[in-house]
Amino acid sequence: MEVTIQKAILAAVVDDPSKVSGVPTFVAKDDASRQNKALYLSRILQGAVHDLGDGVLIVVKH
Amino acid sequence: MEYGGAIGLGLLAGILARVLLLRSDYRQYPTYPHGYSTHLLMGVFAALAGAVAVPALLEKEWTAVTFFLLVAEQFRSIRGMERDSLKALEDSELVPRGTEYIENIARVFETRYYIVIVVSAATTMGAVKTSPLMGAVFGALAFMWGLVLTRVETVGETVEVRAAQVTVRGSDVWVEDIHISSVGLEKSRQFIEERAIGAILTPLNDEGRDTLASYGQRQAMLHDAAAVLGVRIDADSPEFAPQAKRDLKTGKVAVLIVPMDGDERLLLEVLRRTPVLESARGRTRFLRVGHLNPKIRARRNRLGGNDPEGDPGGGCR
């Protein structure tokens, strides 16, 4: 049986690193590059991307 | 072999009952050929046990009757067998059945063997005591009794199902006015907006409300919908997983699916035909309190428990 971590924030993609702490964070200034990074991360980590607004995207495993 | 003919007839009737109960329906059992073989063979054993039990009783062969009880005990393991095999598949399902649905399917399978035993016993009894023709009639009656006893309600009986518009506002996905989820990826939002279809399920009465409240029931509906319509989802794109979200104000449930086959009417029909799981059946009908007393019932409705547009009730949310 495969064991995975669920209902946890796996990574965050933000425009300003001071907005998050405690999770692996990727910084991208413009919206398109944030979207791109989030897309890759979600496919790699098999998680869903959620928009918290204010330039913060998180990847969560459900 | 004075009972030979009667036992043969009972055996035949039992096997026939098993074959009739082994319907190939997407809701009951996926079409696994080996599963069929197993169940047909087990059906023969069940039919034999039922058919032989009657002459043993009539001849006062108590040892044989004791053995019969031992055999009947064996059929209890059917539930475990079905549960294990369906659970083993769960990890690789795109849209899992959920434990409640699996438990329900397993219970149905177990019960069917008891019906087979009763049918073959009734047939043999009829054939021994009267005539082979009466045996067949007894068997048919027992079979019908079994069907009535195990009749499965469908969601459509207590819930109104209608198509609903899927909209994306900002990063949020909505089915009419019920929020489904927040989707962060612009591309995924476009994909959902283009391809997703939705439905709104409105409880028609207390039973429907309880059915929709069950998380397992909603998972069962999603599994069935995904099995019939197909889903545009893979392991690395969980944001397209079908979802059923409950509106806490009204008790309605919104279903969203990104299907391969975008036929809305088919989705509605599948949702209506989903069997109501035993664990999700409305419990209010079994409660004397508030159900039979019109005064208490009226008060409950005022609290918003059953009011389609009502407030949450009790001020708790």
mmCIF file of C-alpha atoms in Angstrom:
data_model
loop_
_atom_site.group_PDB
_atom_site.id
_atom_site.type_symbol
_atom_site.label_atom_id
_atom_site.label_comp_id
_atom_site.label_asym_id
_atom_site.label_seq_id
_atom_site.Cartn_x
_atom_site.Cartn_y
_atom_site.Cartn_z
ATOM 1 C CA MET A 1 0.000 0.000 0.000
ATOM 2 C CA GLU A 2 1.237 3.418 -0.934
ATOM 3 C CA VAL A 3 1.601 5.865 1.928
ATOM 4 C CA THR A 4 1.130 9.551 1.127
ATOM 5 C CA ILE A 5 0.794 12.736 3.105
ATOM 6 C CA GLN A 6 -2.668 14.163 2.617
ATOM 7 C CA LYS A 7 -4.430 17.396 3.442
ATOM 8 C CA ALA A 8 -1.087 19.133 3.774
ATOM 9 C CA ILE A 9 0.405 22.092 1.934
ATOM 10 C CA LEU A 10 3.209 20.603 -0.105
ATOM 11 C CA ALA A 11 4.530 23.812 -1.640
ATOM 12 C CA ALA A 12 3.686 27.472 -2.148
ATOM 13 C CA VAL A 13 4.278 29.742 -5.132
ATOM 14 C CA VAL A 14 4.315 33.426 -4.167
ATOM 15 C CA ASP A 15 5.308 36.836 -5.453
ATOM 16 C CA ASP A 16 6.844 37.816 -2.124
ATOM 17 C CA PRO A 17 8.578 35.226 0.127
ATOM 18 C CA SER A 18 7.591 37.108 3.286
ATOM 19 C CA LYS A 19 3.953 36.084 2.757
ATOM 20 C CA VAL A 20 4.524 32.442 3.695
ATOM 21 C CA SER A 21 6.733 30.439 5.998
ATOM 22 C CA GLY A 22 7.159 26.825 6.965
ATOM 23 C CA VAL A 23 6.580 25.321 3.523
ATOM 24 C CA PRO A 24 8.813 24.922 0.477
ATOM 25 C CA THR A 25 8.321 28.226 -1.305
ATOM 26 C CA PHE A 26 8.938 29.218 -4.915
ATOM 27 C CA VAL A 27 9.083 32.887 -5.791
ATOM 28 C CA ALA A 28 7.877 34.260 -9.117
ATOM 29 C CA LYS A 29 7.152 37.928 -9.641
ATOM 30 C CA ASP A 30 4.672 37.834 -12.507
ATOM 31 C CA ASP A 31 1.395 35.973 -12.722
ATOM 32 C CA ALA A 32 2.219 33.879 -15.810
ATOM 33 C CA SER A 33 5.394 32.483 -14.317
ATOM 34 C CA ARG A 34 3.596 31.725 -11.011
ATOM 35 C CA GLN A 35 0.961 29.813 -12.944
ATOM 36 C CA ASN A 36 3.641 27.901 -14.810
ATOM 37 C CA LYS A 37 5.529 26.931 -11.672
ATOM 38 C CA ALA A 38 2.315 25.931 -9.925
ATOM 39 C CA LEU A 39 1.320 23.780 -12.898
ATOM 40 C CA TYR A 40 4.617 21.909 -12.856
ATOM 41 C CA LEU A 41 4.515 21.477 -9.092
ATOM 42 C CA SER A 42 0.947 20.187 -9.128
ATOM 43 C CA ARG A 43 1.738 17.622 -11.815
ATOM 44 C CA ILE A 44 4.948 16.521 -10.121
ATOM 45 C CA LEU A 45 3.454 16.316 -6.612
ATOM 46 C CA GLN A 46 0.054 15.088 -7.834
ATOM 47 C CA GLY A 47 -1.626 17.803 -5.819
ATOM 48 C CA ALA A 48 -4.271 20.417 -6.539
ATOM 49 C CA VAL A 49 -3.410 24.101 -6.804
ATOM 50 C CA HIS A 50 -5.484 26.566 -4.783
ATOM 51 C CA ASP A 51 -5.432 30.319 -5.059
ATOM 52 C CA LEU A 52 -5.369 32.074 -1.690
ATOM 53 C CA GLY A 53 -5.434 35.449 -3.399
ATOM 54 C CA ASP A 54 -2.859 38.229 -2.952
ATOM 55 C CA GLY A 55 -0.376 36.415 -5.179
ATOM 56 C CA VAL A 56 -0.244 33.208 -3.112
ATOM 57 C CA LEU A 57 -0.773 29.809 -4.748
ATOM 58 C CA ILE A 58 -0.522 26.603 -2.726
ATOM 59 C CA VAL A 59 -0.240 22.974 -3.803
ATOM 60 C CA VAL A 60 -2.291 20.654 -1.610
ATOM 61 C CA LYS A 61 -2.604 16.907 -1.647
ATOM 62 C CA HIS A 62 -6.220 15.857 -1.057
ATOM 63 C CA MET B 1 -33.520 -42.314 -4.007
ATOM 64 C CA GLU B 2 -37.064 -41.408 -3.094
ATOM 65 C CA TYR B 3 -36.188 -37.713 -2.861
ATOM 66 C CA GLY B 4 -33.923 -37.653 -5.931
ATOM 67 C CA GLY B 5 -36.335 -35.797 -8.202
ATOM 68 C CA ALA B 6 -37.283 -33.233 -5.573
ATOM 69 C CA ILE B 7 -33.655 -32.513 -4.708
ATOM 70 C CA GLY B 8 -32.826 -32.170 -8.409
ATOM 71 C CA LEU B 9 -35.676 -29.730 -8.900
ATOM 72 C CA GLY B 10 -34.649 -27.689 -5.851
ATOM 73 C CA LEU B 11 -31.052 -27.616 -7.054
ATOM 74 C CA LEU B 12 -32.173 -26.424 -10.478
ATOM 75 C CA ALA B 13 -34.424 -23.725 -9.004
ATOM 76 C CA GLY B 14 -31.614 -22.512 -6.725
ATOM 77 C CA ILE B 15 -29.125 -22.289 -9.583
ATOM 78 C CA LEU B 16 -31.703 -20.464 -11.696
ATOM 79 C CA ALA B 17 -32.268 -18.000 -8.849
ATOM 80 C CA ARG B 18 -28.515 -17.372 -8.602
ATOM 81 C CA VAL B 19 -28.224 -16.775 -12.341
ATOM 82 C CA LEU B 20 -31.148 -14.351 -12.277
ATOM 83 C CA LEU B 21 -29.592 -12.504 -9.342
ATOM 84 C CA LEU B 22 -26.246 -12.259 -11.106
ATOM 85 C CA ARG B 23 -27.398 -9.427 -13.276
ATOM 86 C CA SER B 24 -24.702 -7.574 -15.099
ATOM 87 C CA ASP B 25 -25.450 -4.076 -13.932
ATOM 88 C CA TYR B 26 -22.868 -1.361 -13.481
ATOM 89 C CA ARG B 27 -24.308 -0.615 -10.040
ATOM 90 C CA GLN B 28 -23.984 -4.111 -8.702
ATOM 91 C CA TYR B 29 -20.900 -5.742 -10.007
ATOM 92 C CA PRO B 30 -18.296 -4.939 -12.556
ATOM 93 C CA THR B 31 -18.116 -7.506 -15.292
ATOM 94 C CA TYR B 32 -15.246 -9.594 -14.072
ATOM 95 C CA PRO B 33 -15.563 -13.046 -15.717
ATOM 96 C CA HIS B 34 -13.784 -14.799 -12.861
ATOM 97 C CA GLY B 35 -16.117 -13.192 -10.378
ATOM 98 C CA TYR B 36 -19.016 -14.642 -12.327
ATOM 99 C CA SER B 37 -17.546 -18.134 -12.282
ATOM 100 C CA THR B 38 -16.906 -17.979 -8.546
ATOM 101 C CA HIS B 39 -20.407 -16.827 -7.780
ATOM 102 C CA LEU B 40 -22.070 -19.343 -10.081
ATOM 103 C CA LEU B 41 -20.174 -22.189 -8.451
ATOM 104 C CA MET B 42 -20.927 -20.906 -4.964
ATOM 105 C CA GLY B 43 -24.547 -20.633 -6.092
ATOM 106 C CA VAL B 44 -24.561 -24.355 -6.935
ATOM 107 C CA PHE B 45 -23.310 -25.145 -3.425
ATOM 108 C CA ALA B 46 -25.937 -22.903 -1.850
ATOM 109 C CA ALA B 47 -28.697 -24.470 -3.953
ATOM 110 C CA LEU B 48 -27.501 -27.967 -3.043
ATOM 111 C CA ALA B 49 -27.423 -27.106 0.653
ATOM 112 C CA GLY B 50 -30.985 -25.756 0.500
ATOM 113 C CA ALA B 51 -32.320 -28.691 -1.527
ATOM 114 C CA VAL B 52 -30.788 -31.402 0.655
ATOM 115 C CA ALA B 53 -31.800 -29.750 3.924
ATOM 116 C CA VAL B 54 -35.507 -30.475 3.431
ATOM 117 C CA PRO B 55 -35.341 -34.293 3.000
ATOM 118 C CA ALA B 56 -32.829 -34.408 5.862
ATOM 119 C CA LEU B 57 -35.333 -32.642 8.090
ATOM 120 C CA LEU B 58 -38.201 -34.867 6.955
ATOM 121 C CA GLU B 59 -36.162 -38.006 7.629
ATOM 122 C CA LYS B 60 -35.189 -36.656 11.053
ATOM 123 C CA GLU B 61 -31.508 -36.835 10.121
ATOM 124 C CA TRP B 62 -30.385 -34.356 12.738
ATOM 125 C CA THR B 63 -26.706 -34.821 11.979
ATOM 126 C CA ALA B 64 -27.361 -33.710 8.412
ATOM 127 C CA VAL B 65 -29.301 -30.706 9.663
ATOM 128 C CA THR B 66 -26.378 -29.737 11.874
ATOM 129 C CA PHE B 67 -24.091 -29.967 8.877
ATOM 130 C CA PHE B 68 -26.495 -27.779 6.952
ATOM 131 C CA LEU B 69 -26.143 -25.055 9.570
ATOM 132 C CA LEU B 70 -22.389 -25.392 9.237
ATOM 133 C CA VAL B 71 -22.668 -24.904 5.473
ATOM 134 C CA ALA B 72 -24.916 -21.864 5.906
ATOM 135 C CA GLU B 73 -22.253 -20.379 8.140
ATOM 136 C CA GLN B 74 -19.800 -20.651 5.241
ATOM 137 C CA PHE B 75 -21.837 -18.230 3.183
ATOM 138 C CA ARG B 76 -21.193 -15.530 5.732
ATOM 139 C CA SER B 77 -17.654 -15.413 4.394
ATOM 140 C CA ILE B 78 -18.995 -14.217 1.017
ATOM 141 C CA ARG B 79 -19.363 -10.731 2.435
ATOM 142 C CA GLY B 80 -15.728 -10.682 3.493
ATOM 143 C CA MET B 81 -14.643 -12.046 0.117
ATOM 144 C CA GLU B 82 -16.465 -9.320 -1.835
ATOM 145 C CA ARG B 83 -15.307 -6.614 0.542
ATOM 146 C CA ASP B 84 -11.674 -7.684 0.250
ATOM 147 C CA SER B 85 -11.674 -7.908 -3.524
ATOM 148 C CA LEU B 86 -13.369 -4.528 -4.026
ATOM 149 C CA LYS B 87 -11.153 -2.873 -1.420
ATOM 150 C CA ALA B 88 -8.085 -4.199 -3.192
ATOM 151 C CA LEU B 89 -9.201 -2.351 -6.329
ATOM 152 C CA GLU B 90 -9.880 0.913 -4.494
ATOM 153 C CA ASP B 91 -6.358 2.291 -4.693
ATOM 154 C CA SER B 92 -6.269 2.082 -8.462
ATOM 155 C CA GLU B 93 -9.724 3.531 -9.113
ATOM 156 C CA LEU B 94 -9.769 7.057 -10.511
ATOM 157 C CA VAL B 95 -12.958 7.679 -8.571
ATOM 158 C CA PRO B 96 -13.095 5.246 -5.628
ATOM 159 C CA ARG B 97 -16.317 3.570 -4.577
ATOM 160 C CA GLY B 98 -15.834 4.449 -0.935
ATOM 161 C CA THR B 99 -16.066 2.048 1.989
ATOM 162 C CA GLU B 100 -19.822 2.471 2.468
ATOM 163 C CA TYR B 101 -20.610 1.500 -1.123
ATOM 164 C CA ILE B 102 -18.298 -1.505 -0.887
ATOM 165 C CA GLU B 103 -19.926 -2.610 2.356
ATOM 166 C CA ASN B 104 -23.317 -2.287 0.709
ATOM 167 C CA ILE B 105 -22.323 -4.355 -2.332
ATOM 168 C CA ALA B 106 -20.782 -7.020 -0.086
ATOM 169 C CA ARG B 107 -23.952 -7.240 2.002
ATOM 170 C CA VAL B 108 -26.089 -7.621 -1.131
ATOM 171 C CA PHE B 109 -23.922 -10.506 -2.303
ATOM 172 C CA GLU B 110 -24.212 -12.321 1.014
ATOM 173 C CA THR B 111 -27.988 -11.923 1.104
ATOM 174 C CA ARG B 112 -28.373 -13.360 -2.379
ATOM 175 C CA TYR B 113 -26.970 -16.680 -1.230
ATOM 176 C CA TYR B 114 -29.536 -16.870 1.540
ATOM 177 C CA ILE B 115 -32.250 -16.214 -1.038
ATOM 178 C CA VAL B 116 -30.849 -19.051 -3.171
ATOM 179 C CA ILE B 117 -30.937 -21.397 -0.162
ATOM 180 C CA VAL B 118 -34.528 -20.448 0.655
ATOM 181 C CA VAL B 119 -35.643 -20.819 -2.988
ATOM 182 C CA SER B 120 -34.182 -24.293 -3.394
ATOM 183 C CA ALA B 121 -35.487 -25.409 0.018
ATOM 184 C CA ALA B 122 -38.975 -24.125 -0.798
ATOM 185 C CA THR B 123 -38.934 -25.862 -4.186
ATOM 186 C CA THR B 124 -37.845 -29.184 -2.716
ATOM 187 C CA MET B 125 -40.396 -28.888 0.073
ATOM 188 C CA GLY B 126 -43.187 -28.241 -2.442
ATOM 189 C CA ALA B 127 -42.068 -31.106 -4.668
ATOM 190 C CA VAL B 128 -41.839 -33.563 -1.776
ATOM 191 C CA LYS B 129 -45.111 -32.626 -0.099
ATOM 192 C CA THR B 130 -47.312 -32.040 -3.151
ATOM 193 C CA SER B 131 -46.097 -32.187 -6.760
ATOM 194 C CA PRO B 132 -43.131 -30.983 -8.818
ATOM 195 C CA LEU B 133 -45.341 -28.277 -10.310
ATOM 196 C CA MET B 134 -46.235 -26.973 -6.872
ATOM 197 C CA GLY B 135 -42.538 -27.121 -6.032
ATOM 198 C CA ALA B 136 -41.820 -24.756 -8.900
ATOM 199 C CA VAL B 137 -44.604 -22.452 -7.677
ATOM 200 C CA PHE B 138 -43.209 -22.512 -4.129
ATOM 201 C CA GLY B 139 -39.764 -21.698 -5.488
ATOM 202 C CA ALA B 140 -41.081 -18.793 -7.571
ATOM 203 C CA LEU B 141 -42.939 -17.416 -4.551
ATOM 204 C CA ALA B 142 -39.828 -17.664 -2.401
ATOM 205 C CA PHE B 143 -37.825 -15.906 -5.095
ATOM 206 C CA MET B 144 -40.348 -13.078 -5.318
ATOM 207 C CA TRP B 145 -40.393 -12.788 -1.541
ATOM 208 C CA GLY B 146 -36.622 -12.440 -1.656
ATOM 209 C CA LEU B 147 -36.818 -9.736 -4.311
ATOM 210 C CA VAL B 148 -39.415 -7.761 -2.349
ATOM 211 C CA LEU B 149 -37.378 -8.062 0.834
ATOM 212 C CA THR B 150 -34.174 -6.881 -0.804
ATOM 213 C CA ARG B 151 -35.652 -4.186 -3.015
ATOM 214 C CA VAL B 152 -33.188 -1.359 -3.365
ATOM 215 C CA GLU B 153 -34.422 2.208 -3.378
ATOM 216 C CA THR B 154 -32.837 4.627 -5.804
ATOM 217 C CA VAL B 155 -31.792 8.185 -5.120
ATOM 218 C CA GLY B 156 -34.366 9.483 -7.620
ATOM 219 C CA GLU B 157 -37.237 8.323 -5.391
ATOM 220 C CA THR B 158 -36.562 10.847 -2.629
ATOM 221 C CA VAL B 159 -34.425 13.429 -4.400
ATOM 222 C CA GLU B 160 -35.100 15.740 -7.309
ATOM 223 C CA VAL B 161 -32.206 15.786 -9.768
ATOM 224 C CA ARG B 162 -31.838 18.543 -12.334
ATOM 225 C CA ALA B 163 -29.104 19.926 -14.561
ATOM 226 C CA ALA B 164 -27.284 23.040 -13.389
ATOM 227 C CA GLN B 165 -24.891 25.589 -14.811
ATOM 228 C CA VAL B 166 -21.198 25.391 -13.904
ATOM 229 C CA THR B 167 -19.547 28.785 -13.554
ATOM 230 C CA VAL B 168 -16.045 29.938 -12.728
ATOM 231 C CA ARG B 169 -15.817 33.230 -10.842
ATOM 232 C CA GLY B 170 -12.315 34.344 -10.030
ATOM 233 C CA SER B 171 -10.533 31.197 -8.888
ATOM 234 C CA ASP B 172 -13.716 29.594 -7.551
ATOM 235 C CA VAL B 173 -15.837 26.984 -9.265
ATOM 236 C CA TRP B 174 -19.563 27.072 -8.605
ATOM 237 C CA VAL B 175 -22.536 24.964 -9.572
ATOM 238 C CA GLU B 176 -25.298 27.574 -9.537
ATOM 239 C CA ASP B 177 -24.968 29.127 -6.071
ATOM 240 C CA ILE B 178 -23.123 26.258 -4.405
ATOM 241 C CA HIS B 179 -19.363 26.616 -4.060
ATOM 242 C CA ILE B 180 -17.408 23.570 -5.196
ATOM 243 C CA SER B 181 -13.733 24.414 -4.866
ATOM 244 C CA SER B 182 -10.970 26.879 -5.480
ATOM 245 C CA VAL B 183 -8.863 26.069 -8.519
ATOM 246 C CA GLY B 184 -5.562 27.920 -8.670
ATOM 247 C CA LEU B 185 -4.449 27.092 -12.186
ATOM 248 C CA GLU B 186 -5.790 29.305 -14.958
ATOM 249 C CA LYS B 187 -5.596 26.475 -17.514
ATOM 250 C CA SER B 188 -7.503 24.108 -15.267
ATOM 251 C CA ARG B 189 -10.196 26.728 -14.706
ATOM 252 C CA GLN B 190 -10.630 27.113 -18.463
ATOM 253 C CA PHE B 191 -10.752 23.346 -18.849
ATOM 254 C CA ILE B 192 -13.446 23.057 -16.193
ATOM 255 C CA GLU B 193 -15.457 25.922 -17.638
ATOM 256 C CA GLU B 194 -15.414 24.336 -21.087
ATOM 257 C CA ARG B 195 -16.062 20.725 -20.180
ATOM 258 C CA ALA B 196 -17.613 20.347 -16.724
ATOM 259 C CA ILE B 197 -21.287 19.556 -16.302
ATOM 260 C CA GLY B 198 -23.232 19.920 -13.104
ATOM 261 C CA ALA B 199 -26.387 18.876 -11.335
ATOM 262 C CA ILE B 200 -28.335 20.072 -8.333
ATOM 263 C CA LEU B 201 -29.942 17.474 -6.078
ATOM 264 C CA THR B 202 -32.798 18.716 -3.940
ATOM 265 C CA PRO B 203 -34.208 16.524 -1.166
ATOM 266 C CA LEU B 204 -37.957 16.026 -1.522
ATOM 267 C CA ASN B 205 -38.461 14.856 2.059
ATOM 268 C CA ASP B 206 -36.667 13.927 5.280
ATOM 269 C CA GLU B 207 -35.398 10.658 3.829
ATOM 270 C CA GLY B 208 -33.887 12.416 0.829
ATOM 271 C CA ARG B 209 -32.224 14.926 3.094
ATOM 272 C CA ASP B 210 -30.572 12.176 5.141
ATOM 273 C CA THR B 211 -29.545 10.288 2.012
ATOM 274 C CA LEU B 212 -27.818 13.317 0.540
ATOM 275 C CA ALA B 213 -26.169 14.104 3.867
ATOM 276 C CA SER B 214 -24.310 10.793 3.792
ATOM 277 C CA TYR B 215 -20.779 11.225 2.565
ATOM 278 C CA GLY B 216 -20.631 7.592 1.445
ATOM 279 C CA GLN B 217 -23.793 8.005 -0.609
ATOM 280 C CA ARG B 218 -22.375 11.005 -2.398
ATOM 281 C CA GLN B 219 -19.163 9.109 -3.150
ATOM 282 C CA ALA B 220 -21.265 6.235 -4.513
ATOM 283 C CA MET B 221 -23.101 8.632 -6.832
ATOM 284 C CA LEU B 222 -19.825 10.095 -8.061
ATOM 285 C CA HIS B 223 -18.386 6.635 -8.652
ATOM 286 C CA ASP B 224 -21.406 5.556 -10.664
ATOM 287 C CA ALA B 225 -21.433 8.778 -12.678
ATOM 288 C CA ALA B 226 -17.722 8.420 -13.418
ATOM 289 C CA ALA B 227 -18.163 4.752 -14.350
ATOM 290 C CA VAL B 228 -20.831 5.576 -16.916
ATOM 291 C CA LEU B 229 -19.715 8.955 -18.288
ATOM 292 C CA GLY B 230 -15.955 8.534 -17.915
ATOM 293 C CA VAL B 231 -13.822 11.230 -16.279
ATOM 294 C CA ARG B 232 -11.147 13.587 -17.539
ATOM 295 C CA ILE B 233 -8.798 13.026 -14.648
ATOM 296 C CA ASP B 234 -5.469 11.405 -13.990
ATOM 297 C CA ALA B 235 -3.312 10.856 -10.943
ATOM 298 C CA ASP B 236 -1.516 14.165 -11.473
ATOM 299 C CA SER B 237 -4.620 16.282 -12.105
ATOM 300 C CA PRO B 238 -6.724 15.872 -8.977
ATOM 301 C CA GLU B 239 -8.459 19.236 -9.509
ATOM 302 C CA PHE B 240 -10.714 17.553 -12.096
ATOM 303 C CA ALA B 241 -11.992 14.922 -9.667
ATOM 304 C CA PRO B 242 -15.797 14.823 -9.536
ATOM 305 C CA GLN B 243 -17.188 16.435 -6.429
ATOM 306 C CA ALA B 244 -20.461 16.612 -4.541
ATOM 307 C CA LYS B 245 -20.778 19.516 -2.139
ATOM 308 C CA ARG B 246 -23.600 20.094 0.292
ATOM 309 C CA ASP B 247 -25.258 23.442 0.782
ATOM 310 C CA LEU B 248 -25.626 23.774 4.525
ATOM 311 C CA LYS B 249 -28.485 26.234 4.273
ATOM 312 C CA THR B 250 -30.855 24.147 2.207
ATOM 313 C CA GLY B 251 -29.526 20.593 2.321
ATOM 314 C CA LYS B 252 -29.147 20.594 -1.466
ATOM 315 C CA VAL B 253 -26.154 18.893 -3.031
ATOM 316 C CA ALA B 254 -24.288 20.142 -6.076
ATOM 317 C CA VAL B 255 -22.495 17.606 -8.255
ATOM 318 C CA LEU B 256 -19.689 18.577 -10.582
ATOM 319 C CA ILE B 257 -17.969 16.217 -12.986
ATOM 320 C CA VAL B 258 -15.584 16.739 -15.893
ATOM 321 C CA PRO B 259 -16.776 13.823 -18.030
ATOM 322 C CA MET B 260 -15.510 12.205 -21.196
ATOM 323 C CA ASP B 261 -19.096 11.957 -22.413
ATOM 324 C CA GLY B 262 -20.730 15.315 -21.789
ATOM 325 C CA ASP B 263 -24.324 14.089 -21.994
ATOM 326 C CA GLU B 264 -26.182 15.945 -19.247
ATOM 327 C CA ARG B 265 -29.293 13.782 -19.396
ATOM 328 C CA LEU B 266 -27.170 10.682 -18.891
ATOM 329 C CA LEU B 267 -25.591 12.223 -15.784
ATOM 330 C CA LEU B 268 -29.020 13.018 -14.331
ATOM 331 C CA GLU B 269 -30.249 9.506 -15.066
ATOM 332 C CA VAL B 270 -27.209 7.869 -13.444
ATOM 333 C CA LEU B 271 -27.570 10.026 -10.339
ATOM 334 C CA ARG B 272 -31.264 9.155 -10.065
ATOM 335 C CA ARG B 273 -30.582 5.449 -10.450
ATOM 336 C CA THR B 274 -27.803 5.222 -7.876
ATOM 337 C CA PRO B 275 -28.936 2.769 -5.212
ATOM 338 C CA VAL B 276 -29.568 4.275 -1.797
ATOM 339 C CA LEU B 277 -26.993 2.680 0.488
ATOM 340 C CA GLU B 278 -28.412 0.977 3.539
ATOM 341 C CA SER B 279 -26.285 3.133 5.786
ATOM 342 C CA ALA B 280 -27.585 6.263 4.045
ATOM 343 C CA ARG B 281 -31.302 5.500 4.190
ATOM 344 C CA GLY B 282 -33.345 8.209 5.829
ATOM 345 C CA ARG B 283 -33.601 7.428 9.500
ATOM 346 C CA THR B 284 -36.391 9.821 10.355
ATOM 347 C CA ARG B 285 -39.064 7.396 9.203
ATOM 348 C CA PHE B 286 -37.910 4.959 11.870
ATOM 349 C CA LEU B 287 -38.024 7.511 14.636
ATOM 350 C CA ARG B 288 -41.331 7.882 16.364
ATOM 351 C CA VAL B 289 -40.331 11.186 17.858
ATOM 352 C CA GLY B 290 -41.254 14.064 15.606
ATOM 353 C CA HIS B 291 -42.342 11.856 12.771
ATOM 354 C CA LEU B 292 -45.808 10.805 13.774
ATOM 355 C CA ASN B 293 -46.601 13.842 15.837
ATOM 356 C CA PRO B 294 -47.663 16.607 13.432
ATOM 357 C CA LYS B 295 -46.963 19.328 15.982
ATOM 358 C CA ILE B 296 -43.333 18.350 16.450
ATOM 359 C CA ARG B 297 -42.998 17.822 12.714
ATOM 360 C CA ALA B 298 -44.248 21.313 11.952
ATOM 361 C CA ARG B 299 -41.805 22.791 14.442
ATOM 362 C CA ARG B 300 -38.933 20.909 12.818
ATOM 363 C CA ASN B 301 -39.873 22.246 9.424
ATOM 364 C CA ARG B 302 -39.909 25.763 10.827
ATOM 365 C CA LEU B 303 -36.340 25.265 11.981
ATOM 366 C CA GLY B 304 -35.380 24.859 8.369
ATOM 367 C CA GLY B 305 -34.669 21.147 8.518
ATOM 368 C CA ASN B 306 -36.673 20.426 5.424
ATOM 369 C CA ASP B 307 -37.336 23.798 3.923
ATOM 370 C CA PRO B 308 -35.790 24.030 0.448
ATOM 371 C CA GLU B 309 -34.988 27.719 0.871
ATOM 372 C CA GLY B 310 -34.897 27.758 4.643
ATOM 373 C CA ASP B 311 -32.311 29.160 6.963
ATOM 374 C CA PRO B 312 -29.791 26.793 8.592
ATOM 375 C CA GLY B 313 -32.011 26.333 11.614
ATOM 376 C CA GLY B 314 -31.026 26.594 15.235
ATOM 377 C CA GLY B 315 -28.661 29.443 14.485
ATOM 378 C CA CYS B 316 -25.709 27.064 14.704
ATOM 379 C CA ARG B 317 -24.120 27.986 11.406
#
